[in-house]
C-alpha positions as MATLAB code, in Angstrom:
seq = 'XXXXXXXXXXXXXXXXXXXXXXXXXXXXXXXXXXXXXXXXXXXXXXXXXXXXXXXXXXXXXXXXXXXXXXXXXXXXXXXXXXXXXXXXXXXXXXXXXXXXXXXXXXXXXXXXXXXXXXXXXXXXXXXXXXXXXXXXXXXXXXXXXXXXXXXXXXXXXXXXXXXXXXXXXXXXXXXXXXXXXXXXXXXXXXXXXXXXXXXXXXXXXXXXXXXXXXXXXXXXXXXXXXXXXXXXXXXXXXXXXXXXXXXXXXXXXXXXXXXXXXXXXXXXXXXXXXXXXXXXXXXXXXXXXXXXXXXXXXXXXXXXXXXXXXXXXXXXXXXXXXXXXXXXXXXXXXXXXXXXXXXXXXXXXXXXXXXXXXXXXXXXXXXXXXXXXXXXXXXXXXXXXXXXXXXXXXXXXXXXXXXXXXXXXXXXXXXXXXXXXXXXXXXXXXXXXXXXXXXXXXXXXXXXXXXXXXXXXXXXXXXXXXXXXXXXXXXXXXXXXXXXXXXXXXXXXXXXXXXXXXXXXXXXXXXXXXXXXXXXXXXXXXXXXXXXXXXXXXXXXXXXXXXXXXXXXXXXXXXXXXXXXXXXXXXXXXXXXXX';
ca = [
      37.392  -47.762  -15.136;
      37.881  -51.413  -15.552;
      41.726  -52.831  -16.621;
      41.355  -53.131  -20.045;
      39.824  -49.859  -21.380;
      41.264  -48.407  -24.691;
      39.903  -45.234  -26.523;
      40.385  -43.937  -29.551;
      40.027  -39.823  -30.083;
      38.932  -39.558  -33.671;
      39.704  -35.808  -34.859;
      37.215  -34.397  -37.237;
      38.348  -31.932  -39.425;
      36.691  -31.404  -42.837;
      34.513  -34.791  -42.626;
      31.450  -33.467  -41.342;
      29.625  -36.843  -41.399;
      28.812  -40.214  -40.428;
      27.649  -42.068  -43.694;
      30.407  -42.779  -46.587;
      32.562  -42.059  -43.376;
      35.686  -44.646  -44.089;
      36.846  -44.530  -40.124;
      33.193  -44.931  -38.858;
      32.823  -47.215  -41.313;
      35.428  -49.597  -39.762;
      34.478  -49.309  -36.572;
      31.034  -50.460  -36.939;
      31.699  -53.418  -39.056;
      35.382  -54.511  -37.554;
      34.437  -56.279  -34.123;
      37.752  -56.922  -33.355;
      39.149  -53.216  -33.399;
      40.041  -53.836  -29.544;
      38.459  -49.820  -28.712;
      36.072  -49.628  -25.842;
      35.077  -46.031  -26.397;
      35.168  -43.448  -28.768;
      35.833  -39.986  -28.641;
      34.906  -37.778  -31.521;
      36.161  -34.283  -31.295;
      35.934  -31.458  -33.270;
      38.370  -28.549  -32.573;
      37.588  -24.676  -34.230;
      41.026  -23.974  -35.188;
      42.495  -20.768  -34.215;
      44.568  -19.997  -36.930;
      41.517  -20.090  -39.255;
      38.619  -19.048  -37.300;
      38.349  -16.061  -35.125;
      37.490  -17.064  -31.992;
      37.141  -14.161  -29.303;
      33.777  -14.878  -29.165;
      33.483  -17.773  -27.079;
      36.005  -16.054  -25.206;
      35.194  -15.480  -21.611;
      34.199  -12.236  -20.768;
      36.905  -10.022  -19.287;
      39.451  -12.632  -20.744;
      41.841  -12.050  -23.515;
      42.564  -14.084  -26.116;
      45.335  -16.337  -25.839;
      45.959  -16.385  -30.403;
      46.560  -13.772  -32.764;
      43.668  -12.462  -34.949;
      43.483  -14.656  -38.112;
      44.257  -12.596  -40.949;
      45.260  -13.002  -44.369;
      48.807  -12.574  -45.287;
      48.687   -9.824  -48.087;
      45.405   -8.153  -47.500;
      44.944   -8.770  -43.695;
      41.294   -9.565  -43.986;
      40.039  -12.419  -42.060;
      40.676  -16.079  -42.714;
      37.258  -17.299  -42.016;
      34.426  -14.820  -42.460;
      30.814  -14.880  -41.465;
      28.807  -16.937  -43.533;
      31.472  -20.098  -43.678;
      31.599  -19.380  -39.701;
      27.823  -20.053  -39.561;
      27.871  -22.568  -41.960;
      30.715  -24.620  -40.362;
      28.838  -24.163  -36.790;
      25.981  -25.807  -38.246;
      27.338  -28.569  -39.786;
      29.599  -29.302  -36.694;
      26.155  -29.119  -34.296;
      24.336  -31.266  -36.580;
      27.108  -33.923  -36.724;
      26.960  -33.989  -32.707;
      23.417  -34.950  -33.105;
      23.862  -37.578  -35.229;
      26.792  -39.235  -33.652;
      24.345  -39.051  -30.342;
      21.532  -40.534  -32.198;
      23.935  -43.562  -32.506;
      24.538  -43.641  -28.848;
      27.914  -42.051  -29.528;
      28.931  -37.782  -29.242;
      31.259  -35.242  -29.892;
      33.361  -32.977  -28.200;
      33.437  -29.261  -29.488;
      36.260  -27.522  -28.910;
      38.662  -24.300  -29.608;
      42.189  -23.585  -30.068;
      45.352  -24.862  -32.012;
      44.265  -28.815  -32.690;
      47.586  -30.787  -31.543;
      47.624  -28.883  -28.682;
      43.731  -29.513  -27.603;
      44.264  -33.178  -28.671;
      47.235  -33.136  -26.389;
      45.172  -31.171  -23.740;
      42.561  -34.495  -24.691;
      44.518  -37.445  -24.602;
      45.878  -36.154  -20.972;
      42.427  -35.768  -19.415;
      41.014  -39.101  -20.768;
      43.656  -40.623  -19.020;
      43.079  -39.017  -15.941;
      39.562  -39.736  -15.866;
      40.423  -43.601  -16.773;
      39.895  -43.406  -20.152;
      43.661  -44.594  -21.139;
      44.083  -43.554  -25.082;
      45.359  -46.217  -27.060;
      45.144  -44.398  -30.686;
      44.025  -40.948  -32.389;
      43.007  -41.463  -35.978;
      42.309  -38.633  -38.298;
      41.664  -38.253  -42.102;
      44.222  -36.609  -44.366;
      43.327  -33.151  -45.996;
      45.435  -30.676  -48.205;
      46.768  -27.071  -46.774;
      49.743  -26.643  -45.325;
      48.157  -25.754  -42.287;
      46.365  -29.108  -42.282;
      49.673  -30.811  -42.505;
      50.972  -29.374  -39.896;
      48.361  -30.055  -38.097;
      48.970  -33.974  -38.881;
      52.265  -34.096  -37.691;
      51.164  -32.227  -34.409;
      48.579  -35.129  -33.602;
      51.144  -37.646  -34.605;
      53.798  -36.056  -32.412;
      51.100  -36.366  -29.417;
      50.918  -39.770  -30.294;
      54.467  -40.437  -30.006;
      54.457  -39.155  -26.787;
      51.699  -40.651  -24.980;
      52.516  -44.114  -26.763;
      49.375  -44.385  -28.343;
      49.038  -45.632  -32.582;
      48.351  -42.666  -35.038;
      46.223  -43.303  -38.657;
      45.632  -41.082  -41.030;
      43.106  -41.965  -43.212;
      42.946  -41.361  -46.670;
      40.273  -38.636  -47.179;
      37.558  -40.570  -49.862;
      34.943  -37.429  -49.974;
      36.380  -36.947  -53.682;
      34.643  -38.472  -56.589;
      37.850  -41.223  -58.103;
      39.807  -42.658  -55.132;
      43.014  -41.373  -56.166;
      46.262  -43.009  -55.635;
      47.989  -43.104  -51.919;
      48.489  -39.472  -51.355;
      52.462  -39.160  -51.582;
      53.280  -37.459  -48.166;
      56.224  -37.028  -46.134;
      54.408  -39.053  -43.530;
      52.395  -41.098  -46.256;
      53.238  -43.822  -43.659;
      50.465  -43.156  -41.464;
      47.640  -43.229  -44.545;
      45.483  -46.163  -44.269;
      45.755  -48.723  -46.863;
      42.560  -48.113  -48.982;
      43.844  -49.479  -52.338;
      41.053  -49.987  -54.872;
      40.948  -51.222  -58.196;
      38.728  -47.725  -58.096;
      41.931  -45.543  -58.259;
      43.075  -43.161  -60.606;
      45.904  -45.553  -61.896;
      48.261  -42.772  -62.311;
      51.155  -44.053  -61.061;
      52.023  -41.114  -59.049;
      51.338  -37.635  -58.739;
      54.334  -36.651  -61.871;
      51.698  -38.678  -64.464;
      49.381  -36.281  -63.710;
      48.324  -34.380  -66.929;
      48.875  -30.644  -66.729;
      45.815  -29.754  -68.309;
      42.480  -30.749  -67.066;
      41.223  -31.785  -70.598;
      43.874  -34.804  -71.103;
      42.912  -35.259  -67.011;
      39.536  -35.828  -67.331;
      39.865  -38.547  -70.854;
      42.030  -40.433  -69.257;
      39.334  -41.035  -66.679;
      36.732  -41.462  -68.894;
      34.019  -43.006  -68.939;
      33.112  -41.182  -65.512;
      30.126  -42.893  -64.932;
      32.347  -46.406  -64.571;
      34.894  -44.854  -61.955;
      33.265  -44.155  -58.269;
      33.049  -46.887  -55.988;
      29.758  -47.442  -53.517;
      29.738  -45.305  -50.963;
      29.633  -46.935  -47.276;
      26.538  -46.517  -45.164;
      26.002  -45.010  -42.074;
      26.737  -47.160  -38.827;
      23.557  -48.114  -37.095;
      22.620  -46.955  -33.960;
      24.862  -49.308  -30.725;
      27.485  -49.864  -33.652;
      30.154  -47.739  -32.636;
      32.011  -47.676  -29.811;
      30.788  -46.355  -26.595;
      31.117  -42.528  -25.583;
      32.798  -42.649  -22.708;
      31.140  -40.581  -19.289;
      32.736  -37.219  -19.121;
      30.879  -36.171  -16.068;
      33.364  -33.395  -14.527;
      35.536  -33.325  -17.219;
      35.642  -29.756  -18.574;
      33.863  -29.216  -21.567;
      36.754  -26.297  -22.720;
      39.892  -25.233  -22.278;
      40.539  -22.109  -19.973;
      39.361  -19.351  -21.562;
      37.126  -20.266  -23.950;
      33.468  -21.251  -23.781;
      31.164  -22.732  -25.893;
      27.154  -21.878  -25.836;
      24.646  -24.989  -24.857;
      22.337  -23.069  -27.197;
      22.511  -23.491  -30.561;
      21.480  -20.185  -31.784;
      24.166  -18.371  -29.195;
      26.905  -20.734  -30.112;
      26.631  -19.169  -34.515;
      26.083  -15.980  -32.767;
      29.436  -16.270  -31.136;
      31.312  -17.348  -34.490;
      30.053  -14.825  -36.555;
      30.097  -12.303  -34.084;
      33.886  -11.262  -34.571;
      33.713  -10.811  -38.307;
      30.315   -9.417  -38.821;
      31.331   -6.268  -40.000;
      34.063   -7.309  -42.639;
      34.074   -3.675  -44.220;
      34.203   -0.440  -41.896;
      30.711    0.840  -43.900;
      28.670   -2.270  -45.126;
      26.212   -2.084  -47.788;
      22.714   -2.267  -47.188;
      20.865   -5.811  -48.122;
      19.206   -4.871  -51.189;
      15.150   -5.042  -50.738;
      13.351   -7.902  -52.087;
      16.150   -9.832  -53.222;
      16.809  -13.279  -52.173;
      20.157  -15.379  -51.055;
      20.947  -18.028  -53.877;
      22.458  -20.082  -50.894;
      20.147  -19.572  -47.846;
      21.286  -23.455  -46.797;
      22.040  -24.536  -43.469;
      25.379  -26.412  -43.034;
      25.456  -30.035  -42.192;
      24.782  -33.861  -43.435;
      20.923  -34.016  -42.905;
      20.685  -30.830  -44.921;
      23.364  -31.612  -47.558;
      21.132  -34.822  -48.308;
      17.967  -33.347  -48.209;
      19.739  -30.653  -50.505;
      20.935  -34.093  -52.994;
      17.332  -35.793  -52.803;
      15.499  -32.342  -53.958;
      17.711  -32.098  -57.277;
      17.098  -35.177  -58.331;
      13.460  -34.682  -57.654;
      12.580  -31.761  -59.353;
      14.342  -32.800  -62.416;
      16.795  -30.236  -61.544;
      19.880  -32.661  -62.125;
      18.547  -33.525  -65.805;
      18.550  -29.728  -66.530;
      21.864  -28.633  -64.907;
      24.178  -28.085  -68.247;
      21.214  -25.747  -69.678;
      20.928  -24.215  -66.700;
      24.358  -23.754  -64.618;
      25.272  -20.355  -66.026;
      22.517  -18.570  -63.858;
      22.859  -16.029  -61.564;
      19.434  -15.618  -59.726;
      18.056  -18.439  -57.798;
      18.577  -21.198  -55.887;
      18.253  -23.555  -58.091;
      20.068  -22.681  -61.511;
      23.659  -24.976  -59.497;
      23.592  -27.396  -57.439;
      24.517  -25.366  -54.234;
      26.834  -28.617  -53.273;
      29.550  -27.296  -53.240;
      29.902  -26.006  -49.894;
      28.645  -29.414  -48.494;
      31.266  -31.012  -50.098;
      34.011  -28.463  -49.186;
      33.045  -29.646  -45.411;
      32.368  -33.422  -46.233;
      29.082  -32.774  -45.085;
      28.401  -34.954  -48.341;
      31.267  -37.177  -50.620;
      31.215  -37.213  -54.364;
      30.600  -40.467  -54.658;
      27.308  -39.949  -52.533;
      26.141  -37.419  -55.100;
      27.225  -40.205  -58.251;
      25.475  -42.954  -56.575;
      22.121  -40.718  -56.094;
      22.504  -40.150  -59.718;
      22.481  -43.411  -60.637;
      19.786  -44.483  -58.986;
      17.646  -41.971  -60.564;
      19.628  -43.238  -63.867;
      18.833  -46.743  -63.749;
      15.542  -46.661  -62.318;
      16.772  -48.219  -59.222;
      14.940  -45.377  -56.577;
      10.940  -45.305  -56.691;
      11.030  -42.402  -55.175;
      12.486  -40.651  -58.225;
       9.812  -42.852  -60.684;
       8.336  -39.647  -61.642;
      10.958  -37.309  -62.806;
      11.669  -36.429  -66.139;
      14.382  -39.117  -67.633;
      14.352  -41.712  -65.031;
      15.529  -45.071  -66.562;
      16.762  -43.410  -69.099;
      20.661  -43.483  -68.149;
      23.441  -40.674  -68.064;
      22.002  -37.575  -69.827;
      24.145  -34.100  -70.751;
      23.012  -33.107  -66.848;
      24.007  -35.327  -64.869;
      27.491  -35.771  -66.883;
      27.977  -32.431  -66.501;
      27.926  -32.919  -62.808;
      30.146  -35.437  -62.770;
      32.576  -33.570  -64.747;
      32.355  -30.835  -62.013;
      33.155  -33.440  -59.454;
      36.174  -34.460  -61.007;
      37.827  -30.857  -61.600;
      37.263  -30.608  -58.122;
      39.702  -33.734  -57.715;
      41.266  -32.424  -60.076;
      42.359  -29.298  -58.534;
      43.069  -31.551  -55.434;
      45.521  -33.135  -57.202;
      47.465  -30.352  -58.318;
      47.681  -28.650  -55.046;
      49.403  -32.379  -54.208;
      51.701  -32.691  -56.995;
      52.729  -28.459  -56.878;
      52.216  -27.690  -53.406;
      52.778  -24.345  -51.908;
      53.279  -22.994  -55.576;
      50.410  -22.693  -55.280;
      50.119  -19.904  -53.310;
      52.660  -17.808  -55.375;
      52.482  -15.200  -57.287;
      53.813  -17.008  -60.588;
      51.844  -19.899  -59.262;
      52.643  -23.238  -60.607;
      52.851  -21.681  -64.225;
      56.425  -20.574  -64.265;
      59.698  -23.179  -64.778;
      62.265  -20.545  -63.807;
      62.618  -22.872  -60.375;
      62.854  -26.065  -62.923;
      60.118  -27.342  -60.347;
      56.974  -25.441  -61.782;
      54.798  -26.623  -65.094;
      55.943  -25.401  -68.418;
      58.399  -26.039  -71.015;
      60.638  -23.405  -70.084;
      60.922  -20.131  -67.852;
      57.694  -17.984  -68.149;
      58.051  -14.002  -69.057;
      57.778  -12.472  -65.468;
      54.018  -10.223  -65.713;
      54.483   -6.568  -64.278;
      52.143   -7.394  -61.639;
      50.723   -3.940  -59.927;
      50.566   -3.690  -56.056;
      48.901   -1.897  -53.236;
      52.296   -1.958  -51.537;
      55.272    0.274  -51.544;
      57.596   -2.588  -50.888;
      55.583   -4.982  -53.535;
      55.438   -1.835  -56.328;
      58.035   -1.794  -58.993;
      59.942    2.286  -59.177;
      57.282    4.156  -61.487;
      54.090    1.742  -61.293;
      51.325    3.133  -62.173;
      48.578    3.309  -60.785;
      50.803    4.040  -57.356;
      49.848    2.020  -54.952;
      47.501    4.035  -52.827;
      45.470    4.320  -55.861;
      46.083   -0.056  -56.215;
      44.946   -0.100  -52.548;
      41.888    2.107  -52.884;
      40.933   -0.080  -56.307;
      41.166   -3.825  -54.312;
      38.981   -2.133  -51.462;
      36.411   -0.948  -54.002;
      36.484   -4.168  -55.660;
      35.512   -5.955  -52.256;
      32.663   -3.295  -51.905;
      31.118   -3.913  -55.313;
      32.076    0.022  -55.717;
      34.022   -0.241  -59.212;
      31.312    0.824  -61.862;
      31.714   -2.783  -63.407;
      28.036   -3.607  -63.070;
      28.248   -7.976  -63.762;
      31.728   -7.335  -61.385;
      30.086   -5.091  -58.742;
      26.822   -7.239  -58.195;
      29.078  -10.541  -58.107;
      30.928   -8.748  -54.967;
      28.244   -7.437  -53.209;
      25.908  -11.231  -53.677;
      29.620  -12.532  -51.828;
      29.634  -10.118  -49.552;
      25.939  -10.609  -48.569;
      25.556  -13.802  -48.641;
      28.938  -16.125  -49.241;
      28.061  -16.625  -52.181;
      28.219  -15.936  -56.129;
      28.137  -18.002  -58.928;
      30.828  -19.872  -61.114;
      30.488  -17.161  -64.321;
      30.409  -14.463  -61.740;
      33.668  -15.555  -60.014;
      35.610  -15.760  -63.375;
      34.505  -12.366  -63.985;
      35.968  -11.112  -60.938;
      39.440  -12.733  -61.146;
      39.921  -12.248  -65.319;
      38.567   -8.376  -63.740;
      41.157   -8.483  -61.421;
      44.352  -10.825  -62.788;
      44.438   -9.197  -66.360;
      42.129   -6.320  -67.021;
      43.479   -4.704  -64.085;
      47.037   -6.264  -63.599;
      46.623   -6.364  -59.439;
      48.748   -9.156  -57.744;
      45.562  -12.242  -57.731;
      46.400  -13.209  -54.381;
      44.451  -10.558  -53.385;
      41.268  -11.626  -54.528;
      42.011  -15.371  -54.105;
      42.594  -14.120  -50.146;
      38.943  -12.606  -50.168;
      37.214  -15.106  -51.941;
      38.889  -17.244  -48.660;
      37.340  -14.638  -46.199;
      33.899  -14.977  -47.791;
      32.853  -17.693  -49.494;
      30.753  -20.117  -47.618;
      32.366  -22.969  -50.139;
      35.587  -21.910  -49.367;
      38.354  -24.714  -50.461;
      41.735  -23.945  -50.173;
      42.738  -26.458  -53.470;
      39.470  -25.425  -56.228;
      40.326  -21.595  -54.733;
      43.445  -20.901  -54.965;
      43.740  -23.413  -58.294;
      40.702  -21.725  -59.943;
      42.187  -18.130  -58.832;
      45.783  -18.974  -60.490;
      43.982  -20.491  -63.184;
      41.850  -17.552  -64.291;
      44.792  -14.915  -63.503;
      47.411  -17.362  -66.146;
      49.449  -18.443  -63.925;
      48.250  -22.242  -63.344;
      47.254  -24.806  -65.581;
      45.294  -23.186  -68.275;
      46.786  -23.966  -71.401;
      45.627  -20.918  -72.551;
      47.154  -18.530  -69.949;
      47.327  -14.719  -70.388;
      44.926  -15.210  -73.454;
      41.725  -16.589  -71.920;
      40.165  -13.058  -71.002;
      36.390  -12.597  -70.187;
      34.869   -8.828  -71.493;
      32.334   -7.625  -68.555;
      30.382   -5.876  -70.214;
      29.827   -8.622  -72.943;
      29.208  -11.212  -70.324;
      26.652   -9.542  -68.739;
      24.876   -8.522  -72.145;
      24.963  -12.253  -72.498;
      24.034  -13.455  -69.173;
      22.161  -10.885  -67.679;
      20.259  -10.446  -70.567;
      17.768   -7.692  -69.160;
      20.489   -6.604  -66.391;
      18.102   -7.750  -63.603;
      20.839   -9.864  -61.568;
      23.340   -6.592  -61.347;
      19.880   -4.256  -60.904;
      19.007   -6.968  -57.494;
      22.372   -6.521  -56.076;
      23.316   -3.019  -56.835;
      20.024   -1.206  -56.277;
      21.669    2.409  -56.941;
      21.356    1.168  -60.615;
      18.066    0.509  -60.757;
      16.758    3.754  -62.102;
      18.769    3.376  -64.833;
      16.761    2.530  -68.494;
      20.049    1.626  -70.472;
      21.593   -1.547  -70.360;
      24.935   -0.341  -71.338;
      25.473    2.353  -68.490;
      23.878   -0.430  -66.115;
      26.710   -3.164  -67.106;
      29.396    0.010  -67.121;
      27.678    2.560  -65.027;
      30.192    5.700  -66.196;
      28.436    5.650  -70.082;
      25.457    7.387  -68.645;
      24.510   11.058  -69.678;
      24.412   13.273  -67.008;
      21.007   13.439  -67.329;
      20.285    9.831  -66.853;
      22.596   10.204  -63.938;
      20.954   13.372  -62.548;
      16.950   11.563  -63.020;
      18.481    8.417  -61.357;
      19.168   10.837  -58.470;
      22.973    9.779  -58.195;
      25.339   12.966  -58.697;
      28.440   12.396  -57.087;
      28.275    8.421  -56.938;
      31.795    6.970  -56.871;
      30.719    4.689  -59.466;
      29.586    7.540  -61.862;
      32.588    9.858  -60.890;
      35.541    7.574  -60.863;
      35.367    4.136  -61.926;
      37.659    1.485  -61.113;
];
C-alpha cells in the first residue's frame, strides 16, 4: 500500500443503517476527512448473543453461555437473533451497493477491534481512527472504553458519536468519557440543561417539549454510491477469528444464530393452527422503510390512536419498534415521513385519507410514543444502573434515587432460598414453579397466558398485553419484576434495554410512575374490554377454545366441571391449579 494510507474502522453496534447515519453522513460530504478507506464492522457480541453456532465443529467455545443474572435464561433469544442477522446482512448489502462493505464478526468487541486494527496494519492498511456511536447499557459502555483503550494503544483518534436515532436531539450525553462524543449541538436539543432538569414524570417531560411536531430536525440522507471511502482489499485476510465461522449463505448464517436458543423451554408449545404472527417482519433498513411507507399509505398512521390497543394483526401498531431498537430506522425518519404526508409535500401519499390536512390525533399519538421512548432513554442516563434494581429508581433511601423521601421497602416474594424472607409464602419452589408457568402461558390467566405464549412464538406481544403481564407479575403476584423484565430481554424481538427495563420498573412501582403501587390493571376486566369476544386468548391458547363462556376463558378455573369435562380437558394445569 502506498505511503499515505489511513483507515478508519467504524464499529456498528445498534445503527443498523446508512441513511440519517450522522458518521456516514460526514464522510460523504467532508472531502477533507484525510481517510483513504473504510472499514465497517459489525461484531455479534458474546456476552449477549449465544454464539456456539458458528462455532467450528469439534471446537469449543472460547465464552460462557449468555444467561440472565436471576433467571439464567438467555440474553438474546431466537426471534431478536434472526431479526438482528437480518438487519446486519442487509446493511452489508447496502454499504456494498455504495462500493463500500462490512465485516461480520464474533466475539467480545474491543478485543475483535483490537484483533482488527492489528491485521489492517499488517496487510498495509495502517489505522488512523475507530469511530463508533454512543449507546446506553452498561455493557455498551464498557464496550466504549474497550475500543478507546485500543485506540490508545495503537495511536490511532477515537469518536464517539452521539447516537441521533431518537426523536429530540437531546443534550451532550453526560459520560465519564463524554470527551470523546462528537460535537452535534443543535438549536434542536432538549434545552434541559443537564440530565438533573429532567422531569421525573413523563407528563411534565413531554409539555415541556411541546409542540412535538416543531422539535425533530431533518434527517440526513443516504451517501450516494463512490461517496464513502474505499473498502480496502482484504484478499487473505481471515474473514473470523479462530474458532468461529460465519455462513456465506444467508439462510445458514440465521440458522446458526437461532440455532442455540431454539428450544427456550424444555417442552415448547405447539404453534397454534391458523393463527398468524403480528410481527412476521424481516430485520433491516430496506424493510424498516418499506414497513414506514406502507403506514402512511394505507391510512394506517391517521388511524393509530383508535386503533393501537389491538391485539390481532399486523397492523393495529406500527410494528416500528423493533426497527428502531436496532436503528434500522431513526425517529426523526418516521416524523419527517409524517410530515410529508401532513403537508402534502409526498405525491405518493396524495390519496390517503387526511393528506394536507396537518397533524391529526394519529400521527400525534405517534410522536408521543417516540418521545417516551427518549424519554425512557433519558432516565436510564440520569439513574443508571438503578435501574436494574429491585427498588429501581423509585426509592431515596440511597439519597441518589427519585422521591421525596425513603420508600416503604415491598415484601417482594422470590424463587430463591437466599432471596426469600424466613416464612414467605408461597415458598419458593412454589415462586419458582409460578415464574416458569408464567413464561409458558400455563397460569389460567387467559389475556396473561395468550400474551406469553404470542412472545414466546413469535417475539412479540402487544403494549396492553405487556402491562398485563408485569401489573400480573409486580403486584397481583408480588414476584421480584426482574424476573419478567429478564424474559421480556430473552424474547422480545424489540428488545431495548432503556424502554424495558424502564417500562418493567414502571409498571411493577418502582420507577417513575407517579402513581406507583396504585396503578393496577384487573385481567380479567381487560380482556372483557379488549378481547371483547375472547378470540385473541382463544388464537393463542387453543386448549380454550371449546370453551362457550367468556368468563372461564379470561380465568379458565370458573368453569363447571362439565364445561371442563365437554372441552375434553380433565386434569389441565390450568383447570387444576392456577397460578
Amino acid at each position: 500500500m502506498a505511503a499515505g494510507c489511513k483507515t478508519l474502522i467504524y464499529v456498528v453496534r445498534r445503527d443498523l443503517r446508512v441513511a440519517d447515519q450522522p458518521a456516514f453522513h460526514h464522510l460523504a460530504t467532508n472531502q477533507d476527512h484525510g481517510f483513504t478507506h473504510l472499514v465497517s464492522v459489525y461484531v455479534f457480541p458474546a456476552q449477549q448473543i449465544n454464539l456456539t453456532g458458528l462455532i467450528k465443529e469439534g471446537s469449543a467455545s472460547p465464552f460462557p453461555e449468555p444467561k440472565s443474572q436471576l433467571g439464567g435464561y438467555p440474553r438474546c433469544g431466537p426471534h431478536r437473533a434472526k431479526f438482528l442477522a437480518e438487519a446486519v446482512l442487509d446493511l452489508k448489502k447496502s454499504l456494498e451497493r455504495l462500493g463500500s462493505g462490512l465485516l461480520i464478526r464474533a466475539g467480545i468487541t474491543g478485543d475483535v477491534v483490537g484483533e482488527l486494527a492489528a491485521e489492517l496494519s499488517e496487510n498495509g492498511h495502517p489505522v488512523a481512527a475507530i469511530w463508533m456511536t454512543s449507546h446506553e447499557g452498561t455493557e455498551e459502555k464498557s464496550e466504549e472504553l474497550a475500543v478507546a483503550s485500543v485506540c490508545h494503544e495503537a495511536g490511532a483518534e477515537f469518536k464517539l458519536w452521539a447516537d441521533e436515532k431518537y426523536f429530540i436531539e437531546e443534550l451532550v450525553i453526560m459520560l465519564r468519557q463524554a470527551s470523546f462524543i462528537a460535537d452535534n449541538e443543535s438549536s434542536h436539543a432538549t434545552n434541559l440543561g443537564n440530565l438533573e432538569n429532567l422531569p421525573n414524570i413523563f407528563t411534565d417531560y413531554r409539555k415541556q417539549q411541546e409542540p412535538l411536531r416543531t422539535k425533530p430536525k431533518a434527517p440526513l440522507p443516504a451517501p450516494g454510491a463512490g461517496m464513502l471511502p474505499s473498502f480496502p482489499n482484504l484478499t487473505g485476510s481471515p474473514k473470523q477469528n479462530y474458532p468461529f465461522i460465519i455462513p456465506d449463505k444467508v439462510e445458514d448464517f440465521v440458522e446458526a444464530l437461532i440455532k442455540p436458543v431454539k428450544n427456550v423451554l424444555p417442552e415448547m408449545p405447539r404453534f397454534p393452527d391458523g393463527v398468524e404472527s403480528a410481527h412476521a417482519f424481516i430485520g433491516g433498513e430496506t424493510s424498516a422503510q418499506a414497513r414506514l411507507r406502507y403506514l402512511v399509505q394505507l391510512g394506517l398512521v391517521k388511524t393509530y390512536q383508535q386503533t393501537r390497543n389491538g391485539l390481532l394483526g399486523a397492523d393495529f401498531s406500527t410494528k416500528l419498534s423493533a426497527y428502531l431498537a436496532q436503528g434500522c430506522i431513526t425517529a426523526r425518519q418516521v416524523h419527517s415521513m409524517l410530515v410529508s404526508y401532513e403537508d402534502a409535500t409526498c405525491m405518493a401519499f396524495k390519496e390517503v385519507d387526511g393528506y394536507g390536512e396537518g397533524e391529526n390525533a394519529g400521527t400525534k399519538a405517534i410522536r408521543q410514543e417516540l418521545l417516551w421512548r427518549d424519554y425512557m432513554r433519558l432516565c436510564h442516563q440520569k439513574f443508571g444502573d438503578k435501574l436494574f434494581r429491585l427498588e429501581g429508581f423509585n426509592s431515596a433511601a440511597d439519597g441518589g434515587g427519585y422521591g421525596d423521601g425513603p420508600t416503604q421497602q415491598k415484601r417482594w416474594k422470590f424463587p430463591t432460598r437466599h432471596q426469600a424472607h424466613p416464612g414467605q409464602i408461597p415458598k419458593p419452589e412454589r415462586v419458582t414453579e409460578i415464574v416458569a408457568r408464567l413464561n409458558a402461558g400455563t397460569t389460567g390467566m387467559g389475556f396473561i397466558d395468550a400474551s406469553q405464549r404470542e412472545l414466546l412464538h413469535t417475539g412479540y406481544t402487544s403494549n396492553r398485553a405487556r402491562q398485563n403481564v408485569a401489573i400480573f407479575l409486580a403486584k397481583h403476584l408480588d414476584i421480584d419484576w426482574r424476573y419478567g423484565a429478564e424474559w421480556y430481554e430473552a424474547m422480545l424481538i424489540d428488545y431495548d434495554v432503556s424502554s424495558n427495563w424502564g417500562n418493567w420498573a414502571y409498571m411493577a412501582g418502582v420507577g417513575n410512575d407517579p402513581r406507583g403501587e396504585q396503578r393496577l390493571l384487573n385481567p380479567v376486566k381487560q380482556g372483557f374490554t379488549y378481547d371483547t369476544d375472547g378470540r385473541y386468548v382463544r388464537s393463542w391458547v387453543p386448549e380454550l377454545s371449546k370453551l362457550q363462556k367468556l368468563e372461564n376463558v379470561f380465568q379458565a378455573w370458573t368453569a363447571s366441571e362439565e364445561d371442563i369435562r365437554v372441552a375434553g380437558l380433565e386434569g389441565n394445569v390450568i383447570f387444576t391449579d392456577p397460578a
